[in-house]
PDB file of C-alpha atoms and ligand atoms in Angstrom:
ATOM      1  CA  MET A   1     103.549 -20.869 -66.769  1.00  0.00           C
ATOM      2  CA  ALA A   2     102.367 -24.054 -68.424  1.00  0.00           C
ATOM      3  CA  LEU A   3      99.127 -23.659 -70.289  1.00  0.00           C
ATOM      4  CA  SER A   4      97.409 -26.343 -68.214  1.00  0.00           C
ATOM      5  CA  LYS A   5      98.288 -24.454 -65.030  1.00  0.00           C
ATOM      6  CA  LEU A   6      97.006 -21.253 -66.544  1.00  0.00           C
ATOM      7  CA  ASP A   7      93.777 -23.038 -67.407  1.00  0.00           C
ATOM      8  CA  ASN A   8      93.508 -24.240 -63.820  1.00  0.00           C
ATOM      9  CA  LEU A   9      93.991 -20.724 -62.508  1.00  0.00           C
ATOM     10  CA  TYR A  10      91.283 -19.418 -64.825  1.00  0.00           C
ATOM     11  CA  ARG A  11      88.953 -22.243 -63.862  1.00  0.00           C
ATOM     12  CA  GLN A  12      89.499 -21.479 -60.164  1.00  0.00           C
ATOM     13  CA  VAL A  13      88.723 -17.776 -60.611  1.00  0.00           C
ATOM     14  CA  ILE A  14      85.593 -18.633 -62.606  1.00  0.00           C
ATOM     15  CA  LEU A  15      84.472 -21.108 -59.923  1.00  0.00           C
ATOM     16  CA  ASP A  16      85.112 -18.547 -57.166  1.00  0.00           C
ATOM     17  CA  HIS A  17      82.897 -16.015 -58.932  1.00  0.00           C
ATOM     18  CA  SER A  18      80.132 -18.537 -59.621  1.00  0.00           C
ATOM     19  CA  SER A  19      80.021 -19.887 -56.067  1.00  0.00           C
ATOM     20  CA  HIS A  20      80.411 -16.466 -54.390  1.00  0.00           C
ATOM     21  CA  PRO A  21      79.141 -13.954 -56.934  1.00  0.00           C
ATOM     22  CA  HIS A  22      79.904 -10.289 -56.332  1.00  0.00           C
ATOM     23  CA  HIS A  23      77.054  -7.752 -56.214  1.00  0.00           C
ATOM     24  CA  HIS A  24      74.484 -10.513 -56.009  1.00  0.00           C
ATOM     25  CA  GLY A  25      71.018  -9.487 -54.819  1.00  0.00           C
ATOM     26  CA  SER A  26      68.913  -6.437 -55.487  1.00  0.00           C
ATOM     27  CA  LEU A  27      69.146  -2.683 -55.017  1.00  0.00           C
ATOM     28  CA  GLU A  28      66.965  -0.535 -52.830  1.00  0.00           C
ATOM     29  CA  ASN A  29      66.988   2.195 -55.448  1.00  0.00           C
ATOM     30  CA  SER A  30      67.438   1.322 -59.085  1.00  0.00           C
ATOM     31  CA  SER A  31      67.128   3.523 -62.137  1.00  0.00           C
ATOM     32  CA  GLN A  32      67.196   0.636 -64.626  1.00  0.00           C
ATOM     33  CA  ARG A  33      66.305  -2.993 -64.317  1.00  0.00           C
ATOM     34  CA  ILE A  34      66.000  -5.710 -66.862  1.00  0.00           C
ATOM     35  CA  GLU A  35      65.496  -9.428 -67.109  1.00  0.00           C
ATOM     36  CA  LEU A  36      67.141 -11.366 -69.886  1.00  0.00           C
ATOM     37  CA  ASN A  37      67.365 -15.058 -70.591  1.00  0.00           C
ATOM     38  CA  ASN A  38      69.423 -17.420 -72.631  1.00  0.00           C
ATOM     39  CA  PRO A  39      67.035 -20.197 -73.705  1.00  0.00           C
ATOM     40  CA  THR A  40      69.897 -22.275 -75.124  1.00  0.00           C
ATOM     41  CA  CYS A  41      71.106 -23.017 -71.605  1.00  0.00           C
ATOM     42  CA  GLY A  42      68.239 -21.863 -69.378  1.00  0.00           C
ATOM     43  CA  ASP A  43      70.177 -18.985 -67.813  1.00  0.00           C
ATOM     44  CA  VAL A  44      68.120 -16.076 -66.482  1.00  0.00           C
ATOM     45  CA  ILE A  45      69.557 -12.811 -65.220  1.00  0.00           C
ATOM     46  CA  HIS A  46      67.767 -10.007 -63.463  1.00  0.00           C
ATOM     47  CA  LEU A  47      69.987  -6.937 -63.494  1.00  0.00           C
ATOM     48  CA  GLU A  48      69.477  -3.705 -61.587  1.00  0.00           C
ATOM     49  CA  LEU A  49      71.441  -0.521 -62.006  1.00  0.00           C
ATOM     50  CA  ASP A  50      71.488   2.763 -60.217  1.00  0.00           C
ATOM     51  CA  THR A  51      72.891   5.377 -62.566  1.00  0.00           C
ATOM     52  CA  GLU A  52      73.303   9.037 -61.821  1.00  0.00           C
ATOM     53  CA  LYS A  53      74.828  11.740 -64.013  1.00  0.00           C
ATOM     54  CA  GLY A  54      75.992   9.148 -66.504  1.00  0.00           C
ATOM     55  CA  VAL A  55      77.837   7.004 -63.958  1.00  0.00           C
ATOM     56  CA  ILE A  56      76.982   3.518 -62.661  1.00  0.00           C
ATOM     57  CA  LYS A  57      76.706   4.195 -58.934  1.00  0.00           C
ATOM     58  CA  ASP A  58      75.468   0.748 -57.963  1.00  0.00           C
ATOM     59  CA  ILE A  59      74.692  -2.553 -59.621  1.00  0.00           C
ATOM     60  CA  ALA A  60      73.254  -5.897 -58.543  1.00  0.00           C
ATOM     61  CA  PHE A  61      72.073  -9.067 -60.202  1.00  0.00           C
ATOM     62  CA  SER A  62      70.055 -12.123 -59.343  1.00  0.00           C
ATOM     63  CA  GLY A  63      68.499 -14.981 -61.277  1.00  0.00           C
ATOM     64  CA  HIS A  64      69.748 -18.441 -61.976  1.00  0.00           C
ATOM     65  CA  GLY A  65      72.130 -19.871 -64.466  1.00  0.00           C
ATOM     66  CA  CYS A  66      75.107 -22.096 -65.126  1.00  0.00           C
ATOM     67  CA  SER A  67      78.474 -21.347 -63.576  1.00  0.00           C
ATOM     68  CA  ILE A  68      79.730 -19.516 -66.676  1.00  0.00           C
ATOM     69  CA  SER A  69      76.743 -17.150 -66.783  1.00  0.00           C
ATOM     70  CA  THR A  70      76.871 -16.516 -63.022  1.00  0.00           C
ATOM     71  CA  ALA A  71      80.639 -15.981 -63.014  1.00  0.00           C
ATOM     72  CA  SER A  72      80.382 -13.669 -66.009  1.00  0.00           C
ATOM     73  CA  ALA A  73      77.647 -11.601 -64.323  1.00  0.00           C
ATOM     74  CA  SER A  74      79.761 -11.306 -61.177  1.00  0.00           C
ATOM     75  CA  MET A  75      82.826 -10.254 -63.204  1.00  0.00           C
ATOM     76  CA  MET A  76      80.755  -7.810 -65.250  1.00  0.00           C
ATOM     77  CA  THR A  77      79.454  -6.034 -62.127  1.00  0.00           C
ATOM     78  CA  ASP A  78      83.027  -5.687 -60.839  1.00  0.00           C
ATOM     79  CA  ALA A  79      84.210  -4.295 -64.170  1.00  0.00           C
ATOM     80  CA  VAL A  80      81.528  -1.646 -64.700  1.00  0.00           C
ATOM     81  CA  LEU A  81      80.762  -0.369 -61.188  1.00  0.00           C
ATOM     82  CA  GLY A  82      81.818   3.272 -60.940  1.00  0.00           C
ATOM     83  CA  LYS A  83      82.289   3.564 -64.713  1.00  0.00           C
ATOM     84  CA  THR A  84      80.514   5.995 -66.999  1.00  0.00           C
ATOM     85  CA  LEU A  85      77.804   4.549 -69.234  1.00  0.00           C
ATOM     86  CA  GLU A  86      80.054   5.039 -72.283  1.00  0.00           C
ATOM     87  CA  GLU A  87      82.918   3.197 -70.586  1.00  0.00           C
ATOM     88  CA  ALA A  88      80.570   0.372 -69.597  1.00  0.00           C
ATOM     89  CA  ILE A  89      79.276  -0.013 -73.155  1.00  0.00           C
ATOM     90  CA  ALA A  90      82.855   0.012 -74.481  1.00  0.00           C
ATOM     91  CA  LEU A  91      83.800  -2.736 -71.993  1.00  0.00           C
ATOM     92  CA  SER A  92      80.803  -4.769 -73.088  1.00  0.00           C
ATOM     93  CA  GLU A  93      81.863  -4.450 -76.722  1.00  0.00           C
ATOM     94  CA  ASP A  94      85.399  -5.517 -75.793  1.00  0.00           C
ATOM     95  CA  PHE A  95      84.048  -8.519 -73.910  1.00  0.00           C
ATOM     96  CA  SER A  96      81.938  -9.549 -76.882  1.00  0.00           C
ATOM     97  CA  GLN A  97      85.034  -9.427 -79.125  1.00  0.00           C
ATOM     98  CA  LEU A  98      87.052 -11.377 -76.551  1.00  0.00           C
ATOM     99  CA  VAL A  99      84.657 -14.322 -76.323  1.00  0.00           C
ATOM    100  CA  GLN A 100      84.544 -14.467 -80.113  1.00  0.00           C
ATOM    101  CA  GLY A 101      88.267 -15.132 -79.982  1.00  0.00           C
ATOM    102  CA  LYS A 102      89.348 -11.704 -81.198  1.00  0.00           C
ATOM    103  CA  ASP A 103      92.261  -9.743 -79.784  1.00  0.00           C
ATOM    104  CA  ILE A 104      91.348  -6.690 -77.800  1.00  0.00           C
ATOM    105  CA  SER A 105      93.730  -3.888 -76.992  1.00  0.00           C
ATOM    106  CA  GLU A 106      93.077  -3.262 -73.319  1.00  0.00           C
ATOM    107  CA  LEU A 107      92.362  -6.650 -71.844  1.00  0.00           C
ATOM    108  CA  GLU A 108      93.200  -5.577 -68.271  1.00  0.00           C
ATOM    109  CA  LYS A 109      90.267  -3.152 -68.214  1.00  0.00           C
ATOM    110  CA  LEU A 110      87.930  -6.159 -68.139  1.00  0.00           C
ATOM    111  CA  GLY A 111      89.388  -7.339 -64.834  1.00  0.00           C
ATOM    112  CA  ASP A 112      88.572 -10.960 -64.031  1.00  0.00           C
ATOM    113  CA  ALA A 113      86.184 -11.053 -67.004  1.00  0.00           C
ATOM    114  CA  ALA A 114      89.287 -11.266 -69.205  1.00  0.00           C
ATOM    115  CA  MET A 115      89.613 -14.836 -67.924  1.00  0.00           C
ATOM    116  CA  LEU A 116      86.506 -15.846 -69.840  1.00  0.00           C
ATOM    117  CA  GLY A 117      88.385 -15.489 -73.126  1.00  0.00           C
ATOM    118  CA  GLY A 118      88.735 -19.282 -73.196  1.00  0.00           C
ATOM    119  CA  VAL A 119      84.988 -19.533 -73.804  1.00  0.00           C
ATOM    120  CA  ALA A 120      85.771 -18.718 -77.447  1.00  0.00           C
ATOM    121  CA  LYS A 121      86.791 -22.367 -77.786  1.00  0.00           C
ATOM    122  CA  PHE A 122      83.298 -23.477 -76.708  1.00  0.00           C
ATOM    123  CA  PRO A 123      80.785 -21.781 -79.036  1.00  0.00           C
ATOM    124  CA  ALA A 124      77.811 -23.305 -77.182  1.00  0.00           C
ATOM    125  CA  ARG A 125      78.809 -21.395 -74.041  1.00  0.00           C
ATOM    126  CA  ILE A 126      79.386 -17.971 -75.593  1.00  0.00           C
ATOM    127  CA  LYS A 127      75.781 -16.919 -74.958  1.00  0.00           C
ATOM    128  CA  CYS A 128      76.169 -17.944 -71.308  1.00  0.00           C
ATOM    129  CA  ALA A 129      79.191 -15.656 -71.009  1.00  0.00           C
ATOM    130  CA  THR A 130      77.619 -12.707 -72.837  1.00  0.00           C
ATOM    131  CA  LEU A 131      74.166 -12.803 -71.175  1.00  0.00           C
ATOM    132  CA  ALA A 132      74.981 -10.407 -68.323  1.00  0.00           C
ATOM    133  CA  TRP A 133      76.781  -8.020 -70.669  1.00  0.00           C
ATOM    134  CA  LYS A 134      73.865  -8.015 -73.114  1.00  0.00           C
ATOM    135  CA  ALA A 135      71.533  -7.259 -70.214  1.00  0.00           C
ATOM    136  CA  LEU A 136      73.806  -4.368 -69.260  1.00  0.00           C
ATOM    137  CA  GLU A 137      73.837  -2.991 -72.801  1.00  0.00           C
ATOM    138  CA  LYS A 138      70.074  -3.263 -73.164  1.00  0.00           C
ATOM    139  CA  ALA A 139      69.514  -1.602 -69.803  1.00  0.00           C
ATOM    140  CA  LEU A 140      71.793   1.292 -70.707  1.00  0.00           C
ATOM    141  CA  GLU A 141      70.858   1.721 -74.333  1.00  0.00           C
ATOM    142  CA  ASP A 142      67.129   1.119 -74.210  1.00  0.00           C
ATOM    143  CA  PRO A 143      65.429   4.083 -72.559  1.00  0.00           C
ATOM    144  CA  GLU A 144      62.322   1.967 -72.063  1.00  0.00           C
ATOM    145  CA  THR A 145      64.031  -0.004 -69.321  1.00  0.00           C
ATOM    146  CA  GLY A 146      63.734   3.079 -67.129  1.00  0.00           C
ATOM    147  CA  ILE A 147      61.406   1.984 -64.375  1.00  0.00           C
ATOM    148  CA  GLY A 148      59.421   5.201 -64.459  1.00  0.00           C
ATOM    149  CA  GLU A 149      58.320   4.514 -68.011  1.00  0.00           C
ATOM    150  CA  SER A 150      57.329   0.940 -68.524  1.00  0.00           C
ATOM    151  CA  GLY A 151      58.551  -1.041 -65.574  1.00  0.00           C
ATOM    152  CA  LEU A 152      60.345  -4.294 -65.930  1.00  0.00           C
ATOM    153  CA  LEU A 153      60.799  -5.361 -69.487  1.00  0.00           C
ATOM    154  CA  LYS A 154      61.463  -8.935 -70.386  1.00  0.00           C
ATOM    155  CA  HIS A 155      63.673  -9.723 -73.284  1.00  0.00           C
ATOM    156  CA  GLU A 156      64.459 -13.017 -74.844  1.00  0.00           C
ATOM    157  CA  GLU A 157      67.631 -13.617 -76.745  1.00  0.00           C
ATOM    158  CA  ASP A 158      67.307 -15.623 -79.898  1.00  0.00           C
TER     159      ASP A 158
HETATM  160 ZN1   ZN B   1      74.638 -21.134 -69.349  1.00  0.00          ZN
END
């Protein structure tokens, strides 16, 4: 397949996710929720997770952002739903490597998110692509995002 056609395919998948994002909205029951923004572009994501026994049972996001950040959030929710927290963190680390232009061993595990690898060529957009994944990592790694403890935390990326 010619590279330009491949690029078109990727662009179409990214546009599909940004115009019809998966798992968009909010959860009735969430165990973690977090809001994170990317001031460089103005993207804001509000992410909610329902985790039980170390597994992501449900996930939803809302907020507003550019098509890359929205598509990436949609792809992220597809990739991590049903995964263990460790698997989700590992996927997030893989994604971070991918958008920095590094080779990763199990690209297919990222699902459609693998298509955002081209962002590596556009350094200004990398933070758009990683916003949802950073929100996921912070929600899973930072015990303070548990709603029972301190409610909704706001973080700002610098
Ligand atoms: Zn953006």
